[in-house]
mmCIF file of C-alpha atoms in Angstrom:
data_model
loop_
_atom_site.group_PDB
_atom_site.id
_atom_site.type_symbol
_atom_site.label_atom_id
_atom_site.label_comp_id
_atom_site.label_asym_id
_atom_site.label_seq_id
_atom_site.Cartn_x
_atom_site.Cartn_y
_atom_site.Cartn_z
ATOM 1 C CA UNK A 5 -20.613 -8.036 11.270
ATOM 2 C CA UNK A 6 -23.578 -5.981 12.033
ATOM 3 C CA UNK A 7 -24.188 -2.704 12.870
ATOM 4 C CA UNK A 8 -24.890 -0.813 15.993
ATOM 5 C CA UNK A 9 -27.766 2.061 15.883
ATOM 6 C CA UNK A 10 -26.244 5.084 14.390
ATOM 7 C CA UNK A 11 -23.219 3.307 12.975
ATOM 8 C CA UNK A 12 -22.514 3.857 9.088
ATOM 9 C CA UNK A 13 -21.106 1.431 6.568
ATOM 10 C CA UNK A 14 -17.839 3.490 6.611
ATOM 11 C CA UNK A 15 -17.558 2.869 11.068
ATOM 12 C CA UNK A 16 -17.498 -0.271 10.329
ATOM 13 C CA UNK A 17 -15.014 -0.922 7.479
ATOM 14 C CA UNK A 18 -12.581 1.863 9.515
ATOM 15 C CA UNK A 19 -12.848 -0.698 12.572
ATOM 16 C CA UNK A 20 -11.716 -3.584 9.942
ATOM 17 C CA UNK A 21 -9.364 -1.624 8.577
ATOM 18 C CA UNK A 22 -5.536 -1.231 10.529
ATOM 19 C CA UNK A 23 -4.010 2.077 9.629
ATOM 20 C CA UNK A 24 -0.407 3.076 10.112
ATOM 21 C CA UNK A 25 1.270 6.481 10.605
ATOM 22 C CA UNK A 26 4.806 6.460 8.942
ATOM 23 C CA UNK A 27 5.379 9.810 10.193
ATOM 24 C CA UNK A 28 5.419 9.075 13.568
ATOM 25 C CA UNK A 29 9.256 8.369 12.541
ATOM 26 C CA UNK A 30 11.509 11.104 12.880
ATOM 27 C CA UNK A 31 13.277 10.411 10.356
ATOM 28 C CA UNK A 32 11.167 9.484 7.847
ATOM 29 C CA UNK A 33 8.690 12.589 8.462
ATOM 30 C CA UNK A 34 11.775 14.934 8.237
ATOM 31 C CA UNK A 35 12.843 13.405 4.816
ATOM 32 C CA UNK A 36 9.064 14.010 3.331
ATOM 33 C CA UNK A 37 9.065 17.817 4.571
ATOM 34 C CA UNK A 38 12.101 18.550 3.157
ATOM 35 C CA UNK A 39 12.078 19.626 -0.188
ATOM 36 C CA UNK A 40 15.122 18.281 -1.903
ATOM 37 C CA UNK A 41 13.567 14.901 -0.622
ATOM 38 C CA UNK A 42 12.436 14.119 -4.006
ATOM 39 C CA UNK A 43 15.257 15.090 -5.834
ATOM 40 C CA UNK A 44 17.422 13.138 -3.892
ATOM 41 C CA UNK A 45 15.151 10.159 -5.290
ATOM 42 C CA UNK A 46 14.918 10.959 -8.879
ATOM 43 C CA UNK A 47 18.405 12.232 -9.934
ATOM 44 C CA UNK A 48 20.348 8.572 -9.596
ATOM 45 C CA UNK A 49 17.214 7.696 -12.050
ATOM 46 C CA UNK A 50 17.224 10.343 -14.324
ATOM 47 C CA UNK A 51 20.940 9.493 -14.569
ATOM 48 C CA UNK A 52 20.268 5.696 -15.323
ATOM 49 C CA UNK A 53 17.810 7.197 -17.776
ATOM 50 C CA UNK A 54 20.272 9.267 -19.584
ATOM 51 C CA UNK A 55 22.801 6.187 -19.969
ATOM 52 C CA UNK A 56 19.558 4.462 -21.173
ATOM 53 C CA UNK A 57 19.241 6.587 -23.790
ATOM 54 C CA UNK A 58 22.754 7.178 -25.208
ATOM 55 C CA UNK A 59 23.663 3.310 -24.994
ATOM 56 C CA UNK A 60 20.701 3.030 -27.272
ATOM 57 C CA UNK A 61 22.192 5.206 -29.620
ATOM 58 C CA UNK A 62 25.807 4.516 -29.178
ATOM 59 C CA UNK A 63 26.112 1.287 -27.396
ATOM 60 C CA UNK A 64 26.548 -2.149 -29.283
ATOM 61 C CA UNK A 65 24.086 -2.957 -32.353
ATOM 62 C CA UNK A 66 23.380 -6.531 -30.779
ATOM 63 C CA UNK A 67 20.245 -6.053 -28.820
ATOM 64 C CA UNK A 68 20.580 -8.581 -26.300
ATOM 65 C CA UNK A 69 23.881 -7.114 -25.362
ATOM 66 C CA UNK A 70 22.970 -3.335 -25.541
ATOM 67 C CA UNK A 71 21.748 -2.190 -22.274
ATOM 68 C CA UNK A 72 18.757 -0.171 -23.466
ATOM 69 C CA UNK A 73 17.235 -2.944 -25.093
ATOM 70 C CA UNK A 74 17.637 -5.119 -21.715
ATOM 71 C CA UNK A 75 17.704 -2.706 -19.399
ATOM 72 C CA UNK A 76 14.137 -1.689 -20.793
ATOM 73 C CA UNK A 77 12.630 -4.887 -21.723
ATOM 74 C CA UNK A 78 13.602 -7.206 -19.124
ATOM 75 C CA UNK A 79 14.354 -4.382 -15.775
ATOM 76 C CA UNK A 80 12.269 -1.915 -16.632
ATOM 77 C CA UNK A 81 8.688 -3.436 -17.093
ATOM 78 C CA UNK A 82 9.548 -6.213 -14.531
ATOM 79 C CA UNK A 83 10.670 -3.677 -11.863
ATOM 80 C CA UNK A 84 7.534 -1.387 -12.648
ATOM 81 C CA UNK A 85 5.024 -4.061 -12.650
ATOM 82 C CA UNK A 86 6.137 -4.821 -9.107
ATOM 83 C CA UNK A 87 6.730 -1.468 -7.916
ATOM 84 C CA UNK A 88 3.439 -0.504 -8.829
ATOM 85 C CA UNK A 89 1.293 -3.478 -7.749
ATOM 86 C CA UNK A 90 3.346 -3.513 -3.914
ATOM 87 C CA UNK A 91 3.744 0.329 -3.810
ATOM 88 C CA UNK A 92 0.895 1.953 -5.620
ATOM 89 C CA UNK A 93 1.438 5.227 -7.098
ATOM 90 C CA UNK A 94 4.935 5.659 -5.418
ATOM 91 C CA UNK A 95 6.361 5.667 -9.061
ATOM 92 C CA UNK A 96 5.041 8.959 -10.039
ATOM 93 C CA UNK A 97 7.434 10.100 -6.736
ATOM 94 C CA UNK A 98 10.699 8.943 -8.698
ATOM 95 C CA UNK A 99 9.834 8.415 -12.415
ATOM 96 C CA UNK A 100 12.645 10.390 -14.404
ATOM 97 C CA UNK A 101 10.618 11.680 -17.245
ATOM 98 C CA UNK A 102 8.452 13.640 -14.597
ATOM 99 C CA UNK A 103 11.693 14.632 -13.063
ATOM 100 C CA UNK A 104 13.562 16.567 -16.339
ATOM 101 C CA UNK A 105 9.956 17.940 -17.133
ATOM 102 C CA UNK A 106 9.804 19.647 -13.656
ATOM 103 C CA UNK A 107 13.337 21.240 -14.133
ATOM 104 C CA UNK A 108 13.040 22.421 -17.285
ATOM 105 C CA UNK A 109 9.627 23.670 -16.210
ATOM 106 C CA UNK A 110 11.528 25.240 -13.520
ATOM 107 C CA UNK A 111 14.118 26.980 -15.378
ATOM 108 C CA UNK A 112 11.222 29.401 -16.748
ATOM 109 C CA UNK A 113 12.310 29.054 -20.269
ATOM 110 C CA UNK A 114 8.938 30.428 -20.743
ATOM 111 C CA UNK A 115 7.915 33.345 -18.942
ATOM 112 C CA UNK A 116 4.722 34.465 -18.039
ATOM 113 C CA UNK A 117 3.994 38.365 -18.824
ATOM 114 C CA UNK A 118 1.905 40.107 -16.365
ATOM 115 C CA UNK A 119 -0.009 43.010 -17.162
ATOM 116 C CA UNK A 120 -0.628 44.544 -20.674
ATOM 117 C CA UNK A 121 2.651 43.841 -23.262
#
């Protein structure tokens, strides 16, 4: 494909290129600009993450019958792997870790001081 006068290398590749507007949906452009959107998302997996983590501890000593081990090993970096190769960042949206890190950043254990102490 060549180029007209004037035209740059990006004109061209935008004219290859077929973009789509999700948010030409009602529905789904309400459910982005709301703000409990995302934590609508991440608390069923910062649940599953918590059951992770105390059948590790507590559930049966057998590995392949403990749902940690095959919840993480066989789920986990299967699901991942194709969530992030057909998605793209979309992860980072939902991941659970992120999630309790925001909330407890939100709870302000910490507070700022302002001014001189």
């Amino acid at each position: 494909m060549s180029l007209e006068p004037g035209e740059t290398k990006r004109a061209e590749i935008e004219k290859l290129c077929t973009r789509y507007n999700l948010f030409r949906f009602g529905l789904l452009k309400m459910a982005f600009k709301t703000r409990y959107f995302q934590f609508i998302l991440q608390l069923p997996l910062v649940f599953f993450l918590v059951l992770v983590i105390a059948t590790g501890f507590y559930g049966i000593p057998d590995p392949g019958q403990n749902l940690a081990t095959v919840a993480v090993w066989t789920v986990w970096w299967t699901g991942i792997i194709v969530l992030i190769l057909t998605m793209g960042a979309t992860w980072c949206l939902v991941c659970p870790w992120a999630a309790v890190a925001d909330w407890v950043e939100r709870l302000s254990f910490w507070k700022k001081k302002i001014g001189i102490t």
